[in-house]
Amino acid sequence: MVPADYVFGFAIALVVGLNLSLGPRIETERVPMQWGPNGEPIWYAPKWLAMWGMIAFMAVVRFFIWFASTYSPRHVHGTELGIVIFSLIAAGSHLFVLMKARTTL
């Protein structure tokens, strides 16, 4: 376990906490996932997938990073920094999506 996994674990815990606190406040069953330049939602996902799919996505990316650094270490550089940056961006974007979904009807 690398020290960056502590940041990753915190990001997973943050996403779970956001799901549990902001999820019930989202009134619709479909959540906007991407917005166009005019500020209107482009596409929607089911609420359960938008909320809990982020955790699965983060776990798959972390597994891929581990797999690449284990079986092809010559081609992987900056693993810890990559894990930290990915964790922060994923948690931040998840917060953004949930906050926007809470206000979008």
Tab-separated table of C-alpha atoms in Angstrom:
chain	number	residue	atom	x	y	z
A	1	MET	CA	0.000	0.000	0.000
A	2	VAL	CA	1.461	3.313	-1.061
A	3	PRO	CA	0.864	6.539	0.914
A	4	ALA	CA	-1.292	7.841	-1.944
A	5	ASP	CA	-3.792	5.111	-1.113
A	6	TYR	CA	-4.664	7.039	2.032
A	7	VAL	CA	-5.822	9.913	-0.162
A	8	PHE	CA	-7.650	7.413	-2.368
A	9	GLY	CA	-9.369	5.873	0.677
A	10	PHE	CA	-10.358	9.323	1.914
A	11	ALA	CA	-11.782	10.155	-1.537
A	12	ILE	CA	-13.836	6.929	-1.540
A	13	ALA	CA	-15.129	7.737	1.955
A	14	LEU	CA	-15.965	11.264	0.813
A	15	VAL	CA	-17.905	9.959	-2.195
A	16	VAL	CA	-19.868	7.560	0.038
A	17	GLY	CA	-20.593	10.402	2.456
A	18	LEU	CA	-21.726	12.668	-0.362
A	19	ASN	CA	-23.985	9.929	-1.706
A	20	LEU	CA	-25.580	9.403	1.686
A	21	SER	CA	-26.017	13.101	2.451
A	22	LEU	CA	-26.859	14.601	-0.961
A	23	GLY	CA	-28.522	11.586	-2.577
A	24	PRO	CA	-31.842	11.879	-0.734
A	25	ARG	CA	-32.013	15.564	-1.666
A	26	ILE	CA	-32.034	14.775	-5.396
A	27	GLU	CA	-35.715	14.653	-6.305
A	28	THR	CA	-35.531	13.196	-9.813
A	29	GLU	CA	-34.686	9.623	-10.774
A	30	ARG	CA	-32.378	10.773	-13.581
A	31	VAL	CA	-29.305	12.877	-12.872
A	32	PRO	CA	-27.704	15.246	-15.393
A	33	MET	CA	-24.138	14.080	-16.051
A	34	GLN	CA	-22.810	16.595	-18.562
A	35	TRP	CA	-23.664	20.192	-19.351
A	36	GLY	CA	-23.335	22.086	-22.605
A	37	PRO	CA	-21.902	25.565	-23.120
A	38	ASN	CA	-25.353	27.069	-22.568
A	39	GLY	CA	-25.611	25.456	-19.119
A	40	GLU	CA	-28.286	22.942	-20.108
A	41	PRO	CA	-27.823	19.222	-19.360
A	42	ILE	CA	-26.748	17.161	-22.381
A	43	TRP	CA	-27.336	13.647	-21.057
A	44	TYR	CA	-28.714	11.971	-17.965
A	45	ALA	CA	-27.982	8.777	-16.028
A	46	PRO	CA	-30.148	6.861	-13.571
A	47	LYS	CA	-29.744	8.235	-10.062
A	48	TRP	CA	-28.328	5.007	-8.616
A	49	LEU	CA	-25.713	4.759	-11.377
A	50	ALA	CA	-24.697	8.395	-11.095
A	51	MET	CA	-24.220	8.057	-7.368
A	52	TRP	CA	-22.744	4.605	-6.822
A	53	GLY	CA	-21.126	4.144	-10.225
A	54	MET	CA	-18.415	6.625	-9.243
A	55	ILE	CA	-17.140	4.265	-6.565
A	56	ALA	CA	-16.944	1.398	-9.055
A	57	PHE	CA	-15.222	3.668	-11.586
A	58	MET	CA	-12.650	4.779	-9.021
A	59	ALA	CA	-11.961	1.180	-7.987
A	60	VAL	CA	-11.482	0.087	-11.608
A	61	VAL	CA	-9.052	2.935	-12.317
A	62	ARG	CA	-7.104	2.180	-9.124
A	63	PHE	CA	-6.943	-1.507	-10.090
A	64	PHE	CA	-5.677	-0.531	-13.549
A	65	ILE	CA	-2.955	1.647	-11.997
A	66	TRP	CA	-1.916	-1.191	-9.707
A	67	PHE	CA	-1.960	-3.691	-12.586
A	68	ALA	CA	0.139	-1.451	-14.846
A	69	SER	CA	2.669	-0.625	-12.135
A	70	THR	CA	2.996	-4.292	-11.142
A	71	TYR	CA	3.274	-5.910	-14.556
A	72	SER	CA	4.876	-3.105	-16.546
A	73	PRO	CA	6.792	-0.929	-14.068
A	74	ARG	CA	9.232	0.388	-16.694
A	75	HIS	CA	6.376	2.183	-18.467
A	76	VAL	CA	4.666	3.634	-15.400
A	77	HIS	CA	6.010	6.790	-13.768
A	78	GLY	CA	4.553	9.025	-11.078
A	79	THR	CA	2.119	6.461	-9.748
A	80	GLU	CA	1.594	8.097	-6.361
A	81	LEU	CA	1.038	11.556	-7.798
A	82	GLY	CA	-1.347	10.106	-10.366
A	83	ILE	CA	-3.385	8.358	-7.675
A	84	VAL	CA	-3.604	11.536	-5.593
A	85	ILE	CA	-4.607	13.727	-8.530
A	86	PHE	CA	-7.135	11.189	-9.803
A	87	SER	CA	-8.672	10.806	-6.338
A	88	LEU	CA	-9.090	14.546	-5.850
A	89	ILE	CA	-10.509	15.133	-9.335
A	90	ALA	CA	-12.948	12.199	-9.077
A	91	ALA	CA	-14.257	13.285	-5.666
A	92	GLY	CA	-14.487	16.928	-6.759
A	93	SER	CA	-16.327	16.130	-9.965
A	94	HIS	CA	-18.708	13.843	-8.080
A	95	LEU	CA	-19.463	16.666	-5.638
A	96	PHE	CA	-20.103	18.995	-8.592
A	97	VAL	CA	-22.495	16.541	-10.276
A	98	LEU	CA	-24.459	15.924	-7.086
A	99	MET	CA	-24.704	19.625	-6.243
A	100	LYS	CA	-25.893	20.477	-9.739
A	101	ALA	CA	-28.350	17.558	-9.746
A	102	ARG	CA	-29.797	18.753	-6.451
A	103	THR	CA	-30.684	22.126	-7.992
A	104	THR	CA	-31.610	20.947	-11.512
A	105	LEU	CA	-35.160	19.812	-12.066
